[in-house]
Amino acid sequence: MRSFKARIENRTRAKASSERVITWELNREISAKDELDHARKGLAHQLQLQRKIISLQDSSSAGQTGPEDLRASLAELRHHVEGVKAFFAGLTNPMLYNEHISWSQRTDESAAHEVFGMPEMLEMILEYLSIRDIFAFQQTTSQAKTMVTGSPRLQSLLFLRPDPVEAPFRQPPLDALAGLELCRPCPRVDPTEVRVVVLYQKTRPKLGENYRRMLVAQPPVHDMDLTISCCNGNGGRQRNVTIGIHCDTGFRFGNLLDLAVQKQMEHRHCPFAELDLHDEDGFVRPDVTFVGHASRLPLVTALVAGASSPWFRDVLVPGPTTDDFQQELHQYILHKQQTHAGGHIIETVGE
């Protein structure tokens, strides 16, 4: 009786052990299948993510990406990023706390952070902003500045990085320079001409460092002609004075502004200036014009610093018109011409 009971117990234990082995093998097969499916899903998300980024880059280069397309693409990219993150999170247990938080609950991984973490996507978005807005954006954080300064595409759009000579010719938009209003002369249109006029003002005009480094055109203009209004007037004292200037790296607005201020100071006592170019102190207030020509022939109009610019709003005031002052100024102009002809230093009105 005892041996029979022992045999029954042995058979029961053997059966239970066999069932545990079968269950373990079955669970292992199911787990392996789940891991394989999980890996396939992660790989699919990765491939879709790569294809979407390449597609966005191609459509952006072709100019076929609009704001609505960007929003839809961002949602799709976010979905694939979550899929890839879920795959890697399954390989590393325990999962990080952030992986258990839904997208809407995360405060440190907002949609903006996701976009800023993808330089390609951020670059495409910034291309839709104005030059002034991009300069303002890069001042927000060190990461933003690094991204803008490190992007050849954005540096070219900002006129900071020279384009190759075969690139289409273009000039900064009319509102590109902060503190300087630009206008294009009409009806004259010369598709090869680049024209910049710096009007006279008593105080030296200020221009931010970013704007000083902007090229006056793309591709860069290396040769320009400089003329000064006091020596190129319409009266009897007209002199055709044109100075050719050259810059190996291409002219930038800072170069032209510094040279214009220098020439304006040198011509404060110009003996060939017309009456209306003198201020109330007898000093000449000449404008300086820079003219260059593009090597290509696209449709582009001239770029001119307008007289309505805030730079010059406080100094473009009507000069004195009293008869006594007019006579005194005429005598002073004759004195300047005689002094210049004699090779002497020209004195001021007060002297």
CSV table of C-alpha atoms in Angstrom, one decimal:
chain,number,residue,atom,x,y,z
A,1,MET,CA,0.0,0.0,0.0
A,2,ARG,CA,2.8,2.4,0.9
A,3,SER,CA,4.7,1.6,-2.3
A,4,PHE,CA,1.6,2.2,-4.4
A,5,LYS,CA,1.1,5.6,-2.8
A,6,ALA,CA,4.7,6.5,-3.4
A,7,ARG,CA,4.4,5.6,-7.0
A,8,ILE,CA,1.3,7.8,-7.4
A,9,GLU,CA,3.1,10.8,-5.8
A,10,ASN,CA,6.2,10.3,-8.0
A,11,ARG,CA,4.0,10.2,-11.1
A,12,THR,CA,2.2,13.4,-10.0
A,13,ARG,CA,5.4,15.2,-9.3
A,14,ALA,CA,6.8,14.1,-12.7
A,15,LYS,CA,3.6,15.3,-14.5
A,16,ALA,CA,3.7,18.7,-12.7
A,17,SER,CA,7.4,19.1,-13.6
A,18,SER,CA,6.7,18.2,-17.2
A,19,GLU,CA,3.8,20.7,-17.3
A,20,ARG,CA,6.1,23.4,-15.9
A,21,VAL,CA,8.8,22.7,-18.5
A,22,ILE,CA,6.2,22.8,-21.3
A,23,THR,CA,4.8,26.1,-19.9
A,24,TRP,CA,8.3,27.6,-19.7
A,25,GLU,CA,9.1,26.5,-23.2
A,26,LEU,CA,5.8,28.0,-24.5
A,27,ASN,CA,6.3,31.2,-22.6
A,28,ARG,CA,9.9,31.5,-24.0
A,29,GLU,CA,8.6,31.0,-27.5
A,30,ILE,CA,5.9,33.7,-27.0
A,31,SER,CA,8.5,36.1,-25.4
A,32,ALA,CA,10.8,35.5,-28.3
A,33,LYS,CA,8.0,36.2,-30.8
A,34,ASP,CA,7.0,39.4,-28.9
A,35,GLU,CA,10.6,40.6,-28.9
A,36,LEU,CA,10.9,39.9,-32.6
A,37,ASP,CA,7.7,41.8,-33.3
A,38,HIS,CA,8.9,44.6,-31.0
A,39,ALA,CA,12.2,44.8,-32.9
A,40,ARG,CA,10.5,44.8,-36.2
A,41,LYS,CA,8.2,47.7,-35.1
A,42,GLY,CA,11.2,49.6,-33.8
A,43,LEU,CA,13.1,49.1,-37.1
A,44,ALA,CA,10.1,50.1,-39.1
A,45,HIS,CA,9.8,53.4,-37.1
A,46,GLN,CA,13.5,54.1,-37.6
A,47,LEU,CA,13.2,53.5,-41.4
A,48,GLN,CA,10.1,55.7,-41.6
A,49,LEU,CA,11.9,58.4,-39.6
A,50,GLN,CA,14.9,58.4,-41.9
A,51,ARG,CA,12.7,58.4,-45.1
A,52,LYS,CA,10.6,61.3,-43.8
A,53,ILE,CA,13.6,63.5,-42.9
A,54,ILE,CA,15.1,62.8,-46.4
A,55,SER,CA,11.7,63.6,-48.0
A,56,LEU,CA,11.5,66.9,-46.1
A,57,GLN,CA,15.0,67.9,-47.1
A,58,ASP,CA,14.2,67.2,-50.8
A,59,SER,CA,10.9,69.1,-50.7
A,60,SER,CA,12.5,72.0,-48.9
A,61,SER,CA,15.2,72.3,-51.5
A,62,ALA,CA,12.6,72.3,-54.2
A,63,GLY,CA,10.6,75.0,-52.3
A,64,GLN,CA,7.5,72.7,-52.0
A,65,THR,CA,7.2,72.7,-48.2
A,66,GLY,CA,4.6,75.0,-46.6
A,67,PRO,CA,3.6,75.7,-43.0
A,68,GLU,CA,0.7,73.2,-43.1
A,69,ASP,CA,3.0,70.5,-44.5
A,70,LEU,CA,5.5,71.2,-41.8
A,71,ARG,CA,2.9,70.8,-39.0
A,72,ALA,CA,1.7,67.5,-40.5
A,73,SER,CA,5.3,66.3,-40.9
A,74,LEU,CA,6.1,67.3,-37.3
A,75,ALA,CA,3.3,65.1,-36.0
A,76,GLU,CA,4.4,62.2,-38.1
A,77,LEU,CA,8.0,62.5,-37.0
A,78,ARG,CA,6.9,62.7,-33.4
A,79,HIS,CA,5.0,59.4,-33.8
A,80,HIS,CA,8.0,57.6,-35.3
A,81,VAL,CA,10.3,59.1,-32.6
A,82,GLU,CA,8.1,57.7,-29.9
A,83,GLY,CA,8.1,54.3,-31.6
A,84,VAL,CA,11.9,54.2,-31.7
A,85,LYS,CA,12.1,55.4,-28.1
A,86,ALA,CA,9.7,52.7,-27.0
A,87,PHE,CA,11.9,50.0,-28.7
A,88,PHE,CA,15.0,51.1,-26.9
A,89,ALA,CA,13.1,51.5,-23.6
A,90,GLY,CA,12.1,47.9,-23.9
A,91,LEU,CA,15.7,46.8,-24.1
A,92,THR,CA,16.7,48.6,-20.9
A,93,ASN,CA,14.8,47.7,-17.7
A,94,PRO,CA,13.6,49.3,-15.6
A,95,MET,CA,12.2,52.0,-17.9
A,96,LEU,CA,13.0,55.6,-17.2
A,97,TYR,CA,10.3,57.6,-15.5
A,98,ASN,CA,9.8,59.9,-18.4
A,99,GLU,CA,8.9,57.0,-20.6
A,100,HIS,CA,5.8,56.3,-18.5
A,101,ILE,CA,4.5,59.9,-18.8
A,102,SER,CA,2.2,60.6,-21.7
A,103,TRP,CA,3.2,63.2,-24.3
A,104,SER,CA,0.7,65.8,-23.1
A,105,GLN,CA,2.0,65.4,-19.5
A,106,ARG,CA,5.6,66.1,-20.2
A,107,THR,CA,6.8,69.6,-19.3
A,108,ASP,CA,10.5,69.2,-20.1
A,109,GLU,CA,10.0,67.6,-23.6
A,110,SER,CA,7.4,69.9,-25.3
A,111,ALA,CA,6.9,70.0,-29.0
A,112,ALA,CA,9.2,73.0,-29.2
A,113,HIS,CA,12.0,71.1,-27.5
A,114,GLU,CA,11.6,68.3,-29.9
A,115,VAL,CA,11.8,70.7,-32.9
A,116,PHE,CA,14.9,72.5,-31.4
A,117,GLY,CA,16.5,69.1,-31.0
A,118,MET,CA,16.2,68.4,-34.8
A,119,PRO,CA,18.5,71.0,-36.6
A,120,GLU,CA,17.1,70.0,-40.0
A,121,MET,CA,13.5,70.7,-39.0
A,122,LEU,CA,14.4,73.9,-37.2
A,123,GLU,CA,16.5,75.1,-40.2
A,124,MET,CA,13.5,74.7,-42.5
A,125,ILE,CA,11.2,76.6,-40.1
A,126,LEU,CA,13.7,79.5,-39.8
A,127,GLU,CA,13.9,79.9,-43.6
A,128,TYR,CA,10.4,81.3,-43.5
A,129,LEU,CA,11.4,84.1,-41.1
A,130,SER,CA,12.7,87.5,-42.0
A,131,ILE,CA,16.4,88.3,-41.6
A,132,ARG,CA,15.6,90.5,-38.6
A,133,ASP,CA,13.6,87.7,-36.9
A,134,ILE,CA,16.4,85.2,-37.4
A,135,PHE,CA,18.9,87.6,-35.9
A,136,ALA,CA,16.6,88.0,-32.9
A,137,PHE,CA,16.1,84.3,-32.6
A,138,GLN,CA,19.8,83.5,-32.3
A,139,GLN,CA,20.0,85.9,-29.4
A,140,THR,CA,17.6,83.8,-27.3
A,141,THR,CA,19.9,81.0,-26.2
A,142,SER,CA,23.5,79.8,-26.9
A,143,GLN,CA,22.0,76.7,-28.5
A,144,ALA,CA,20.0,78.9,-31.0
A,145,LYS,CA,23.1,81.0,-31.8
A,146,THR,CA,25.2,77.8,-32.4
A,147,MET,CA,22.5,76.4,-34.7
A,148,VAL,CA,22.2,79.6,-36.8
A,149,THR,CA,25.9,80.3,-37.1
A,150,GLY,CA,26.6,76.6,-37.8
A,151,SER,CA,24.1,76.4,-40.7
A,152,PRO,CA,25.6,77.2,-44.1
A,153,ARG,CA,22.1,77.5,-45.5
A,154,LEU,CA,21.0,80.1,-43.0
A,155,GLN,CA,24.3,82.0,-43.2
A,156,SER,CA,23.8,82.3,-46.9
A,157,LEU,CA,20.2,83.5,-46.5
A,158,LEU,CA,21.4,86.1,-44.0
A,159,PHE,CA,24.0,87.4,-46.5
A,160,LEU,CA,26.8,86.4,-44.1
A,161,ARG,CA,28.2,83.5,-46.1
A,162,PRO,CA,29.2,84.2,-49.8
A,163,ASP,CA,27.3,82.3,-52.5
A,164,PRO,CA,29.2,80.8,-55.4
A,165,VAL,CA,29.4,83.0,-58.5
A,166,GLU,CA,27.0,80.7,-60.4
A,167,ALA,CA,24.2,81.2,-57.8
A,168,PRO,CA,21.2,83.4,-58.6
A,169,PHE,CA,21.8,87.1,-57.9
A,170,ARG,CA,19.8,88.6,-55.0
A,171,GLN,CA,19.9,91.5,-52.6
A,172,PRO,CA,18.7,92.0,-49.0
A,173,PRO,CA,15.0,92.8,-48.7
A,174,LEU,CA,14.0,96.4,-48.1
A,175,ASP,CA,13.5,95.9,-44.3
A,176,ALA,CA,16.7,93.9,-43.8
A,177,LEU,CA,18.7,96.5,-42.0
A,178,ALA,CA,17.5,97.5,-38.5
A,179,GLY,CA,17.5,101.3,-38.3
A,180,LEU,CA,17.9,101.8,-42.0
A,181,GLU,CA,15.0,102.1,-44.5
A,182,LEU,CA,15.9,101.0,-48.0
A,183,CYS,CA,14.1,101.8,-51.2
A,184,ARG,CA,14.5,101.0,-54.9
A,185,PRO,CA,14.6,103.8,-57.4
A,186,CYS,CA,11.9,103.9,-60.0
A,187,PRO,CA,11.3,103.8,-62.9
A,188,ARG,CA,14.9,103.1,-63.7
A,189,VAL,CA,15.6,99.4,-63.4
A,190,ASP,CA,19.1,98.0,-64.0
A,191,PRO,CA,19.3,94.2,-63.3
A,192,THR,CA,23.0,94.3,-63.0
A,193,GLU,CA,23.4,97.3,-60.7
A,194,VAL,CA,23.9,97.4,-56.9
A,195,ARG,CA,23.6,100.9,-55.5
A,196,VAL,CA,24.0,102.0,-51.9
A,197,VAL,CA,23.8,105.6,-50.8
A,198,VAL,CA,24.9,106.8,-47.4
A,199,LEU,CA,23.4,110.1,-46.5
A,200,TYR,CA,25.2,112.7,-44.4
A,201,GLN,CA,24.5,113.1,-40.7
A,202,LYS,CA,26.3,114.9,-37.9
A,203,THR,CA,26.6,111.9,-35.6
A,204,ARG,CA,28.2,108.7,-36.8
A,205,PRO,CA,25.5,106.2,-37.8
A,206,LYS,CA,25.4,103.0,-35.8
A,207,LEU,CA,24.8,99.5,-37.2
A,208,GLY,CA,24.7,96.2,-35.3
A,209,GLU,CA,27.6,93.8,-35.8
A,210,ASN,CA,25.4,91.3,-37.6
A,211,TYR,CA,24.2,93.9,-40.1
A,212,ARG,CA,27.7,95.2,-40.6
A,213,ARG,CA,28.8,91.8,-41.7
A,214,MET,CA,26.0,91.4,-44.2
A,215,LEU,CA,27.1,91.3,-47.9
A,216,VAL,CA,25.5,94.0,-50.0
A,217,ALA,CA,24.5,91.3,-52.5
A,218,GLN,CA,24.8,87.6,-53.3
A,219,PRO,CA,27.0,86.5,-55.0
A,220,PRO,CA,29.4,89.1,-53.5
A,221,VAL,CA,30.2,92.3,-55.3
A,222,HIS,CA,34.0,92.8,-55.4
A,223,ASP,CA,34.3,96.1,-57.3
A,224,MET,CA,32.4,99.3,-56.8
A,225,ASP,CA,32.6,103.0,-57.8
A,226,LEU,CA,32.5,105.6,-55.1
A,227,THR,CA,31.2,109.1,-55.8
A,228,ILE,CA,30.7,112.1,-53.4
A,229,SER,CA,27.8,114.5,-54.0
A,230,CYS,CA,29.8,117.6,-53.2
A,231,CYS,CA,32.2,116.8,-56.1
A,232,ASN,CA,29.6,115.6,-58.5
A,233,GLY,CA,26.9,118.3,-58.4
A,234,ASN,CA,24.9,119.9,-61.1
A,235,GLY,CA,26.3,123.4,-60.9
A,236,GLY,CA,29.2,125.1,-62.5
A,237,ARG,CA,31.6,123.7,-60.0
A,238,GLN,CA,30.8,120.1,-61.0
A,239,ARG,CA,33.8,117.8,-60.9
A,240,ASN,CA,33.5,114.2,-62.1
A,241,VAL,CA,35.3,112.5,-59.2
A,242,THR,CA,34.9,108.7,-59.2
A,243,ILE,CA,37.0,106.4,-57.0
A,244,GLY,CA,37.2,102.7,-57.9
A,245,ILE,CA,37.4,100.4,-54.8
A,246,HIS,CA,37.9,96.7,-54.6
A,247,CYS,CA,37.4,94.0,-51.9
A,248,ASP,CA,38.6,90.5,-52.4
A,249,THR,CA,36.1,89.0,-50.0
A,250,GLY,CA,33.1,91.0,-51.2
A,251,PHE,CA,31.7,94.3,-49.9
A,252,ARG,CA,29.7,94.3,-46.7
A,253,PHE,CA,27.6,97.1,-45.3
A,254,GLY,CA,30.1,97.8,-42.5
A,255,ASN,CA,32.8,98.4,-45.1
A,256,LEU,CA,30.7,100.9,-47.1
A,257,LEU,CA,29.5,102.7,-43.9
A,258,ASP,CA,33.0,103.2,-42.5
A,259,LEU,CA,34.4,104.3,-45.9
A,260,ALA,CA,31.5,106.7,-46.4
A,261,VAL,CA,32.0,108.3,-43.0
A,262,GLN,CA,35.7,108.7,-43.7
A,263,LYS,CA,35.0,110.4,-47.0
A,264,GLN,CA,32.3,112.7,-45.5
A,265,MET,CA,34.8,113.9,-42.9
A,266,GLU,CA,37.5,114.5,-45.6
A,267,HIS,CA,35.1,116.6,-47.7
A,268,ARG,CA,33.7,118.8,-44.9
A,269,HIS,CA,35.6,121.8,-46.4
A,270,CYS,CA,35.2,120.8,-50.1
A,271,PRO,CA,35.6,123.9,-52.2
A,272,PHE,CA,33.4,122.5,-55.0
A,273,ALA,CA,30.2,121.9,-53.0
A,274,GLU,CA,27.0,123.6,-54.0
A,275,LEU,CA,25.4,126.1,-51.7
A,276,ASP,CA,22.6,123.8,-50.5
A,277,LEU,CA,25.1,121.2,-49.3
A,278,HIS,CA,26.4,123.5,-46.5
A,279,ASP,CA,25.0,123.4,-43.0
A,280,GLU,CA,24.5,126.3,-40.6
A,281,ASP,CA,28.1,126.1,-39.5
A,282,GLY,CA,29.5,126.2,-43.1
A,283,PHE,CA,30.5,122.6,-43.2
A,284,VAL,CA,29.7,120.5,-46.3
A,285,ARG,CA,27.3,117.6,-45.7
A,286,PRO,CA,27.9,115.3,-48.7
A,287,ASP,CA,26.2,112.0,-49.5
A,288,VAL,CA,28.4,109.1,-50.6
A,289,THR,CA,27.1,106.7,-53.3
A,290,PHE,CA,28.5,103.2,-54.0
A,291,VAL,CA,27.7,101.5,-57.3
A,292,GLY,CA,28.6,98.0,-58.4
A,293,HIS,CA,27.5,95.6,-61.0
A,294,ALA,CA,26.7,91.9,-60.9
A,295,SER,CA,28.4,89.5,-63.1
A,296,ARG,CA,25.1,87.7,-63.8
A,297,LEU,CA,22.0,89.1,-65.4
A,298,PRO,CA,19.0,88.2,-63.2
A,299,LEU,CA,16.0,90.5,-62.6
A,300,VAL,CA,17.1,92.7,-59.7
A,301,THR,CA,16.7,96.3,-58.9
A,302,ALA,CA,19.1,98.8,-57.3
A,303,LEU,CA,19.5,99.0,-53.5
A,304,VAL,CA,19.5,102.5,-52.1
A,305,ALA,CA,19.5,103.9,-48.6
A,306,GLY,CA,16.4,106.1,-48.6
A,307,ALA,CA,16.2,109.7,-47.4
A,308,SER,CA,13.4,108.7,-45.0
A,309,SER,CA,15.8,106.6,-43.0
A,310,PRO,CA,15.7,107.0,-39.2
A,311,TRP,CA,19.5,107.4,-39.5
A,312,PHE,CA,19.0,110.8,-41.2
A,313,ARG,CA,15.7,111.9,-39.9
A,314,ASP,CA,17.2,114.3,-37.4
A,315,VAL,CA,19.8,115.8,-39.7
A,316,LEU,CA,17.9,116.4,-43.0
A,317,VAL,CA,16.6,119.7,-42.0
A,318,PRO,CA,16.3,122.8,-44.2
A,319,GLY,CA,19.5,124.9,-44.1
A,320,PRO,CA,19.6,128.5,-43.2
A,321,THR,CA,18.0,130.7,-45.9
A,322,THR,CA,18.6,134.3,-44.7
A,323,ASP,CA,20.1,136.7,-47.2
A,324,ASP,CA,23.0,137.7,-45.0
A,325,PHE,CA,24.0,134.1,-44.4
A,326,GLN,CA,23.6,133.3,-48.2
A,327,GLN,CA,26.0,136.1,-49.0
A,328,GLU,CA,28.4,135.0,-46.3
A,329,LEU,CA,28.3,131.5,-47.6
A,330,HIS,CA,28.9,132.6,-51.2
A,331,GLN,CA,32.0,134.5,-50.0
A,332,TYR,CA,33.2,131.5,-48.0
A,333,ILE,CA,32.8,129.2,-51.0
A,334,LEU,CA,34.9,131.6,-53.1
A,335,HIS,CA,37.5,131.7,-50.3
A,336,LYS,CA,37.7,127.9,-50.2
A,337,GLN,CA,38.3,127.7,-54.0
A,338,GLN,CA,41.1,130.3,-53.8
A,339,THR,CA,42.6,128.6,-50.8
A,340,HIS,CA,42.4,125.2,-52.5
A,341,ALA,CA,44.0,126.6,-55.7
A,342,GLY,CA,46.8,128.1,-53.7
A,343,GLY,CA,47.5,124.8,-52.0
A,344,HIS,CA,46.7,126.1,-48.5
A,345,ILE,CA,44.6,124.6,-45.7
A,346,ILE,CA,40.9,125.5,-45.9
A,347,GLU,CA,39.6,127.3,-42.8
A,348,THR,CA,36.1,127.0,-41.3
A,349,VAL,CA,33.5,129.7,-41.5
A,350,GLY,CA,34.2,130.7,-37.8
A,351,GLU,CA,38.0,130.9,-38.4
